[in-house]
Tab-separated table of C-alpha atoms and ligand atoms in Angstrom:
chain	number	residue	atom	x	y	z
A	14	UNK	CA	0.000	0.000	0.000
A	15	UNK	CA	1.393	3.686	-1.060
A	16	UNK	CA	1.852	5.402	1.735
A	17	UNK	CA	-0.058	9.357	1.706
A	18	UNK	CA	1.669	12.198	2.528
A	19	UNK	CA	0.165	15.761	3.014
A	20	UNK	CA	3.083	17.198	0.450
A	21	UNK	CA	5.298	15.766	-1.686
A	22	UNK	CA	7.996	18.076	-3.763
A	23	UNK	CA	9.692	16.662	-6.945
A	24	UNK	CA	13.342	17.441	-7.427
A	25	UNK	CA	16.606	16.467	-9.159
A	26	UNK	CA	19.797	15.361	-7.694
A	27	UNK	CA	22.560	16.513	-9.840
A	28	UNK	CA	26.784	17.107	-9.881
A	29	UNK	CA	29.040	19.839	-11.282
A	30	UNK	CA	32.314	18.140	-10.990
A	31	UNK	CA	31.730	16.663	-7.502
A	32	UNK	CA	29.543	20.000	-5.480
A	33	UNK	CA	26.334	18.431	-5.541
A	34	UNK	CA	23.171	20.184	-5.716
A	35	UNK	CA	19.457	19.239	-5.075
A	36	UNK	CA	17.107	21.253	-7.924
A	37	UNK	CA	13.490	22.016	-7.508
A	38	UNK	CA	11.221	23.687	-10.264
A	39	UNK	CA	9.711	26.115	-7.987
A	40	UNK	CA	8.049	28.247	-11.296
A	41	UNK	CA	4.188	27.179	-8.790
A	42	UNK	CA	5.674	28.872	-5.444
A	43	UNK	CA	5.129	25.225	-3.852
A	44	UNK	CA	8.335	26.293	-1.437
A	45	UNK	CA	8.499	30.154	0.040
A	46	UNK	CA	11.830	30.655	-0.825
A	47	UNK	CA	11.775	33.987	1.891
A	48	UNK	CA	10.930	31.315	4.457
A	49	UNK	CA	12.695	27.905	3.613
A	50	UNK	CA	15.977	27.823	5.487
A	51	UNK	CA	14.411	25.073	7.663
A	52	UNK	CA	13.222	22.945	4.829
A	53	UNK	CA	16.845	23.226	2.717
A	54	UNK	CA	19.238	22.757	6.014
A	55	UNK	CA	16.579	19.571	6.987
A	56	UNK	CA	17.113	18.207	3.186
A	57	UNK	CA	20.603	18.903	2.701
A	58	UNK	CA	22.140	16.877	5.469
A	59	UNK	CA	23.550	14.055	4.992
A	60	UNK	CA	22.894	10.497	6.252
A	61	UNK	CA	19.605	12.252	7.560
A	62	UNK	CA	18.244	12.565	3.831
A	63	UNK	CA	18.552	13.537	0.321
A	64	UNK	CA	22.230	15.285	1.214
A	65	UNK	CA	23.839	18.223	-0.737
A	66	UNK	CA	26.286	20.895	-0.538
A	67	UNK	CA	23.231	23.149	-1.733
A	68	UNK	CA	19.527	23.769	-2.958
A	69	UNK	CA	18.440	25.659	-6.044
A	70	UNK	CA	14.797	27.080	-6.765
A	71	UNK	CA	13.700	27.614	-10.405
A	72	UNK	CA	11.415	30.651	-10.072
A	73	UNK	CA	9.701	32.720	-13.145
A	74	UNK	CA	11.382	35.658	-14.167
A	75	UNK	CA	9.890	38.109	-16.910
A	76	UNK	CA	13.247	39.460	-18.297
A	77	UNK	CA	15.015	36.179	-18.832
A	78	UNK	CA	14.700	32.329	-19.214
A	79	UNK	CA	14.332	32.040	-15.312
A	80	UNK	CA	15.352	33.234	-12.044
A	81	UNK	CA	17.028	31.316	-9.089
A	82	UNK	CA	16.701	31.137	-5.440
A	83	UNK	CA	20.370	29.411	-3.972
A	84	UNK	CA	20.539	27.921	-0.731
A	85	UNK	CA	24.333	26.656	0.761
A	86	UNK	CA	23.365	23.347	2.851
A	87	UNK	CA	23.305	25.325	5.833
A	88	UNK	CA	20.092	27.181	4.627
A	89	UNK	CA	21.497	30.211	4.396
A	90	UNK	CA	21.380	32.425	0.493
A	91	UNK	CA	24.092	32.913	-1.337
A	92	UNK	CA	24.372	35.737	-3.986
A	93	UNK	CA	26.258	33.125	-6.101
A	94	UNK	CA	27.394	29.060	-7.094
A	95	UNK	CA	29.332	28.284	-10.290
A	96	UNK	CA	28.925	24.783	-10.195
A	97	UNK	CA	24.981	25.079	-9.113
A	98	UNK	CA	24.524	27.308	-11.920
A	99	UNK	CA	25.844	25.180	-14.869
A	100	UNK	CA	23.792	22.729	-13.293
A	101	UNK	CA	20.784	24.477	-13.026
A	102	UNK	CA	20.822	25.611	-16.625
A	103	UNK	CA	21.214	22.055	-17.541
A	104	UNK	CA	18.201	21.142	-15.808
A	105	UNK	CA	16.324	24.271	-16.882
A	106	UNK	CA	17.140	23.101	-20.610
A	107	UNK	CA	16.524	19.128	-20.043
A	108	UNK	CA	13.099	20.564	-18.361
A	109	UNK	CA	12.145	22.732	-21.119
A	110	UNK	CA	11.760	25.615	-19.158
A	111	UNK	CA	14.713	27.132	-21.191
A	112	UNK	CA	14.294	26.404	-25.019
A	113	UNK	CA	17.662	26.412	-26.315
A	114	UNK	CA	20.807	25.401	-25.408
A	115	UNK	CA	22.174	29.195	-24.909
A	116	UNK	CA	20.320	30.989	-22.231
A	117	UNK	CA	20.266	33.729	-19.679
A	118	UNK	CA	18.851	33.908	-15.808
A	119	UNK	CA	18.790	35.685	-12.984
A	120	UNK	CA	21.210	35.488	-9.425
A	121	UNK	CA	21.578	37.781	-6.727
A	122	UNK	CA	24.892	38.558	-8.191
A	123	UNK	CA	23.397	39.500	-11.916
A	124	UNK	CA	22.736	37.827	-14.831
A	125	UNK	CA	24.209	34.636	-15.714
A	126	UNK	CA	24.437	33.357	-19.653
A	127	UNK	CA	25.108	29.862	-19.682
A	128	UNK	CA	25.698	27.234	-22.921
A	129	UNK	CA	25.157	23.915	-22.810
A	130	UNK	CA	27.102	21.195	-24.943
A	131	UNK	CA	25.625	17.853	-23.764
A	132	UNK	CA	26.932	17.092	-20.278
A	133	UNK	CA	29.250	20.400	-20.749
A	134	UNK	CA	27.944	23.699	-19.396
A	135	UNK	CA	29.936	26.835	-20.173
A	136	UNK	CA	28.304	30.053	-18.112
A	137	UNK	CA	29.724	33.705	-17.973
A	138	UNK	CA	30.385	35.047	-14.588
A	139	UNK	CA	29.481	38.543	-13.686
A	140	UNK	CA	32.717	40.973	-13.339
A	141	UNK	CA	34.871	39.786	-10.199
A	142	UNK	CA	35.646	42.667	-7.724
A	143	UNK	CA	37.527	43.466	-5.257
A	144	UNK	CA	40.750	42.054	-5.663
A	145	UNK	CA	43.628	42.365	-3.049
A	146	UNK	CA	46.437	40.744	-3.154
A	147	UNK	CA	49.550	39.453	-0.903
A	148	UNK	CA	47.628	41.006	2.262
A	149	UNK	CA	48.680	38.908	5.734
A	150	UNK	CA	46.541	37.354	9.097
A	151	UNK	CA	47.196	35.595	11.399
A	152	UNK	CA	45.030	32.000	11.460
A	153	UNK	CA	46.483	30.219	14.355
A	154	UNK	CA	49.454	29.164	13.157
A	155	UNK	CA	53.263	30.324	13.959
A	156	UNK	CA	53.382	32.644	11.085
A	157	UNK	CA	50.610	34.982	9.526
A	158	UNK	CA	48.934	33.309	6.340
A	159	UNK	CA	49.815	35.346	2.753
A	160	UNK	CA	46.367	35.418	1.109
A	161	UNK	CA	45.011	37.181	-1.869
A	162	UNK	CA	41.145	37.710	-1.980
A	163	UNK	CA	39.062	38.151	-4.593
A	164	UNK	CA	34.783	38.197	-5.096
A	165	UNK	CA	33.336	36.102	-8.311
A	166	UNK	CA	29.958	36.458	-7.337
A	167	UNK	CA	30.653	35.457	-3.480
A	168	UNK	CA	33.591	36.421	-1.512
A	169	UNK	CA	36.880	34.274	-1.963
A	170	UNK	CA	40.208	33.936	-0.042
A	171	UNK	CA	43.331	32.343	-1.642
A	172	UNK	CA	46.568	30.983	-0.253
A	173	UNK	CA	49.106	29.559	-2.411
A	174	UNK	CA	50.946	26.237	-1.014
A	175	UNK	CA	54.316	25.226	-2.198
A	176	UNK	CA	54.252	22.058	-3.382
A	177	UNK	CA	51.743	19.339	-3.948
A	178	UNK	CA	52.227	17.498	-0.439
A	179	UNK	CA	51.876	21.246	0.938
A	180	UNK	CA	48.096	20.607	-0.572
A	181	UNK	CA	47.748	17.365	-0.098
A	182	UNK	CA	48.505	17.780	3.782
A	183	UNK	CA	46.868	21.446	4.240
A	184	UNK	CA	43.885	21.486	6.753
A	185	UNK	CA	41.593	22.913	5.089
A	186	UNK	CA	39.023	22.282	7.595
A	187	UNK	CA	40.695	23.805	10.870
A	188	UNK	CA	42.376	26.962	8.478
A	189	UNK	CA	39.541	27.020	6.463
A	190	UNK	CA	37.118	27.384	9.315
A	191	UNK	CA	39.291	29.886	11.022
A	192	UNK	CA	39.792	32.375	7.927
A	193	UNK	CA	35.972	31.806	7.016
A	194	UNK	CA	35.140	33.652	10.160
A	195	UNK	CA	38.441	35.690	11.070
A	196	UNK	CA	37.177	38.982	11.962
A	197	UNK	CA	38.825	40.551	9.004
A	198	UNK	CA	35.917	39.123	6.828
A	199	UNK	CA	32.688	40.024	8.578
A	200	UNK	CA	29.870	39.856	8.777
A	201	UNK	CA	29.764	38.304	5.332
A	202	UNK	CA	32.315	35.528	6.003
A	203	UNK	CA	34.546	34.185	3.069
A	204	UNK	CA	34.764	30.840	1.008
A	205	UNK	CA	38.663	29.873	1.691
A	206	UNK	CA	40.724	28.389	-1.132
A	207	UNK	CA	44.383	26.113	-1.163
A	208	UNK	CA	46.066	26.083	-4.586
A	209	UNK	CA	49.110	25.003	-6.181
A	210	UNK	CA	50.181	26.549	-9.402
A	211	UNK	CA	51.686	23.684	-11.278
A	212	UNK	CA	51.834	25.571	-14.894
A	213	UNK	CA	50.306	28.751	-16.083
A	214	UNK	CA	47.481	26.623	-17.555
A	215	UNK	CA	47.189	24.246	-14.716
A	216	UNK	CA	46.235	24.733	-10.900
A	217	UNK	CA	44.819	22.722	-8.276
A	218	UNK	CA	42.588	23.644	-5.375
A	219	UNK	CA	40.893	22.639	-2.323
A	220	UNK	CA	38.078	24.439	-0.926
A	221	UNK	CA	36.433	24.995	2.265
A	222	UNK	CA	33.100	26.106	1.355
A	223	UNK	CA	31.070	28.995	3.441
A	224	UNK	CA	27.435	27.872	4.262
A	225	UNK	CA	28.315	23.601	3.692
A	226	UNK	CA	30.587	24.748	6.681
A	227	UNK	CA	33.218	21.945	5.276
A	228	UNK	CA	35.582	21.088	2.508
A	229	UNK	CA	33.896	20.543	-1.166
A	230	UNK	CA	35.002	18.264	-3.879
A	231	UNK	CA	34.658	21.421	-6.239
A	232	UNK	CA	33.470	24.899	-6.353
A	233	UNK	CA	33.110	27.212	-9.530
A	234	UNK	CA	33.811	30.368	-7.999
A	235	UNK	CA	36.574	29.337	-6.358
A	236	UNK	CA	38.139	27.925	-9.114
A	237	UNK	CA	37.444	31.452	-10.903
A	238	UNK	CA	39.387	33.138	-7.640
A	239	UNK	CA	42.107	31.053	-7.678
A	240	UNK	CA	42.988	31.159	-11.878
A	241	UNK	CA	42.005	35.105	-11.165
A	242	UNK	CA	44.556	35.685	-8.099
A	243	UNK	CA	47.081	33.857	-9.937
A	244	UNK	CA	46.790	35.525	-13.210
A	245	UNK	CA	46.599	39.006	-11.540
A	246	UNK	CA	49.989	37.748	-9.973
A	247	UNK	CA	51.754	36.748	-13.306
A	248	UNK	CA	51.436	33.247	-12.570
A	249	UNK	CA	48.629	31.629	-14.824
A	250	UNK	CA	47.306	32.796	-17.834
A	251	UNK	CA	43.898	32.181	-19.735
A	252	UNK	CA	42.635	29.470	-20.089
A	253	UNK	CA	43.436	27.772	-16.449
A	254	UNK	CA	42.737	24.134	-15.808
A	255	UNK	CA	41.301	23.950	-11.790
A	256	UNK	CA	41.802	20.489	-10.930
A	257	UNK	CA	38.973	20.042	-8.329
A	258	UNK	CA	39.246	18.053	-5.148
A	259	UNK	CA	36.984	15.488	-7.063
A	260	UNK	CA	39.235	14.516	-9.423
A	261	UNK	CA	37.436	16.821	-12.330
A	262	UNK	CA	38.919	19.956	-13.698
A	263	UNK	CA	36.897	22.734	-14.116
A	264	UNK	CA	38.376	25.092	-17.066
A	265	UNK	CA	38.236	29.034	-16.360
A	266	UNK	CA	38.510	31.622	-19.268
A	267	UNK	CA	39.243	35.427	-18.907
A	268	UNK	CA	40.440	38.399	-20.696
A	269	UNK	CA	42.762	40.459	-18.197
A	270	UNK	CA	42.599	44.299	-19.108
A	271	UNK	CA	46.701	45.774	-18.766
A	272	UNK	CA	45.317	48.600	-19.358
A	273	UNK	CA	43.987	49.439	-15.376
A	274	UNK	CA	45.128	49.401	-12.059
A	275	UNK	CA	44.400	47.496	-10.041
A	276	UNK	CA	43.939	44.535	-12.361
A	277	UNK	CA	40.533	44.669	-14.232
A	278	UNK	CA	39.284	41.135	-15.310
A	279	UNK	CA	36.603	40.754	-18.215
A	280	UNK	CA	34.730	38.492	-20.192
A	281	UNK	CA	35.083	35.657	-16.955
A	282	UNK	CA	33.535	31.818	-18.366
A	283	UNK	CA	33.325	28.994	-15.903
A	284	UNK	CA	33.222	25.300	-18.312
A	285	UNK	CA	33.285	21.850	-16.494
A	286	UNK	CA	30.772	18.946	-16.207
A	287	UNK	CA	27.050	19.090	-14.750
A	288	UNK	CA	25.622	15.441	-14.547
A	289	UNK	CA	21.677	14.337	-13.487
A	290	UNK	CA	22.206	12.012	-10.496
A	291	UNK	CA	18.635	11.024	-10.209
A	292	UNK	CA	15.028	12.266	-9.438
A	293	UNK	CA	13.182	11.239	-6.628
A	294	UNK	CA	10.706	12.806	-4.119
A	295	UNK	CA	11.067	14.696	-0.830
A	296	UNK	CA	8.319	13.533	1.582
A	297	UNK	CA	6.559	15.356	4.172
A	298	UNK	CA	8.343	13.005	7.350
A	299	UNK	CA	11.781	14.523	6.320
A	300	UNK	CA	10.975	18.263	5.501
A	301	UNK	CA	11.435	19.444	8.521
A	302	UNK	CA	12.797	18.049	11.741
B	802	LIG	N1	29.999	25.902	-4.551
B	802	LIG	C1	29.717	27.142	-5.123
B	802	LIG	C2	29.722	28.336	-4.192
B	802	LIG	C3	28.476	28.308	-3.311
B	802	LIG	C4	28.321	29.513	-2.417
B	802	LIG	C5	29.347	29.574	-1.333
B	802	LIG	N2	29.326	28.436	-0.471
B	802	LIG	C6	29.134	30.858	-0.524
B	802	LIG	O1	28.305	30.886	0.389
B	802	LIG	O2	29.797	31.856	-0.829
B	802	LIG	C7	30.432	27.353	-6.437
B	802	LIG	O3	30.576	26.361	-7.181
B	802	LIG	O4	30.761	28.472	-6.786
């Protein structure tokens, strides 16, 4: 016998390159997005349910293909997700609630275009600001931290390691979680980012993610910060392969204007995978604990 529940809400697991996202088409206003931090914090732990570093409303918009609502696991709103947008425009296309393959929606941070090639999503970032670079703190450890910070849609520290065992052996939980809410960064808090330039083409990162409150096998904007930082500090050049903590590489594109000071940035594109995981239903019993 089915079991009956009072409210059940469709939605779509999917992955862009390892950050995991759940995505509800939210065009009916079945979920208040001003009053659902209980509902995406309940959902997006794992073990407990569905699990996800993040949930993303579809919502109307009259300007462009659609709008979005995005939640970090903890509940909170963020003004921007790389990896949850190329997957949301994925699923906005596969849904038909974008026609074609090129579209355009709306974030907190401005309009996103995005272009999908099968499994491939390639989106354009609004302009980065604030850049600042080789700045020091102190983060517990014997000597202060050399950081470079940069905002891609949501704010994002760097700090470069050495060598790959420097990465491989950073803790980016502990140092992550102390820069995230050093006092230098309030009250928005910052995403915190470990990367190793290998080549000028070729970096890899590790994340600790503000709002999943915990390292993520990828992030978009990151990824953006990091190839951004290290251009802006004559180490990489366009286009920059991120290897993600994931295993995936995430491929950033920019145009970097010599013309200004400080460093101007243009034309930013975020490529890399966005895969369907599966589609299920949330049920009533595990909304909201
Ligand atoms: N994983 C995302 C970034 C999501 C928002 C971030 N946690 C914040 O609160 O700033 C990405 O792929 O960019």
């Amino acid at each position: 016998m089915e079991i009956q529940f009072e409210r059940r809400i469709h939605f779509t697991k999917m992955t862009g390159s390892g950050n995991d996202f759940i995505i509800i088409d939210n065009r009916d206003q079945l979920i208040d997005a001003d009053n659902c931090r209980g509902l995406v914090s309940s959902v997006c732990r794992r073990k407990l349910s569905v699990g996800a570093d993040g949930l993303i409303l579809i919502e109307n918009d009259p300007e462009v293909d659609f709008k979005w609502r995005f939640f970090n696991a903890d509940g909170g709103e963020a003004e921007m997700c790389g990896n949850g947008a190329r997957c949301a425009a994925r699923f906005a296309y596969l849904k038909g609630i974008a026609s074609k393959p090129s579209m355009a929606f709306r974030t907190i941070a401005g309009i996103i275009e995005a272009e999908i090639k099968n499994e491939r999503v390639k989106i354009r970032m609004t302009p980065p600001h604030s850049l600042k670079l080789d700045f020091f703190l102190e983060a517990g450890g014997t000597k202060p931290f050399c950081l470079q910070f940069i905002n891609t849609g949501v704010p994002h520290v760097v700090h470069f390691v050495e060598d790959d065992a420097a990465l491989d052996s950073a803790d980016v939980f502990n140092l992550g979680r102390t820069l995230r809410y050093h006092s230098h960064f309030q009250p928005a808090g910052t995403n915190v980012n470990f990367a190793r330039v290998h080549a000028p083409h070729s970096i890899s990162v590790r994340t600790y993610e503000r709002g999943v409150e915990d390292e993520t096998l990828a992030c978009g904007t990151g990824s953006i910060a990091v190839a951004l930082v290290a251009s802006a500090k004559g180490l990489a050049a366009s286009p920059v392969d991120v290897k993600t903590r994931s295993g995936e590489t995430l491929t950033i594109y920019f145009e970097k204007s010599s013309n200004h000071d400080p460093v101007d940035f243009r034309e930013v594109y975020l490529e890399g995978d966005a895969k369907v995981v599966y589609e299920a239903e949330l049920w009533d019993e595990t909304l909201i604990q």
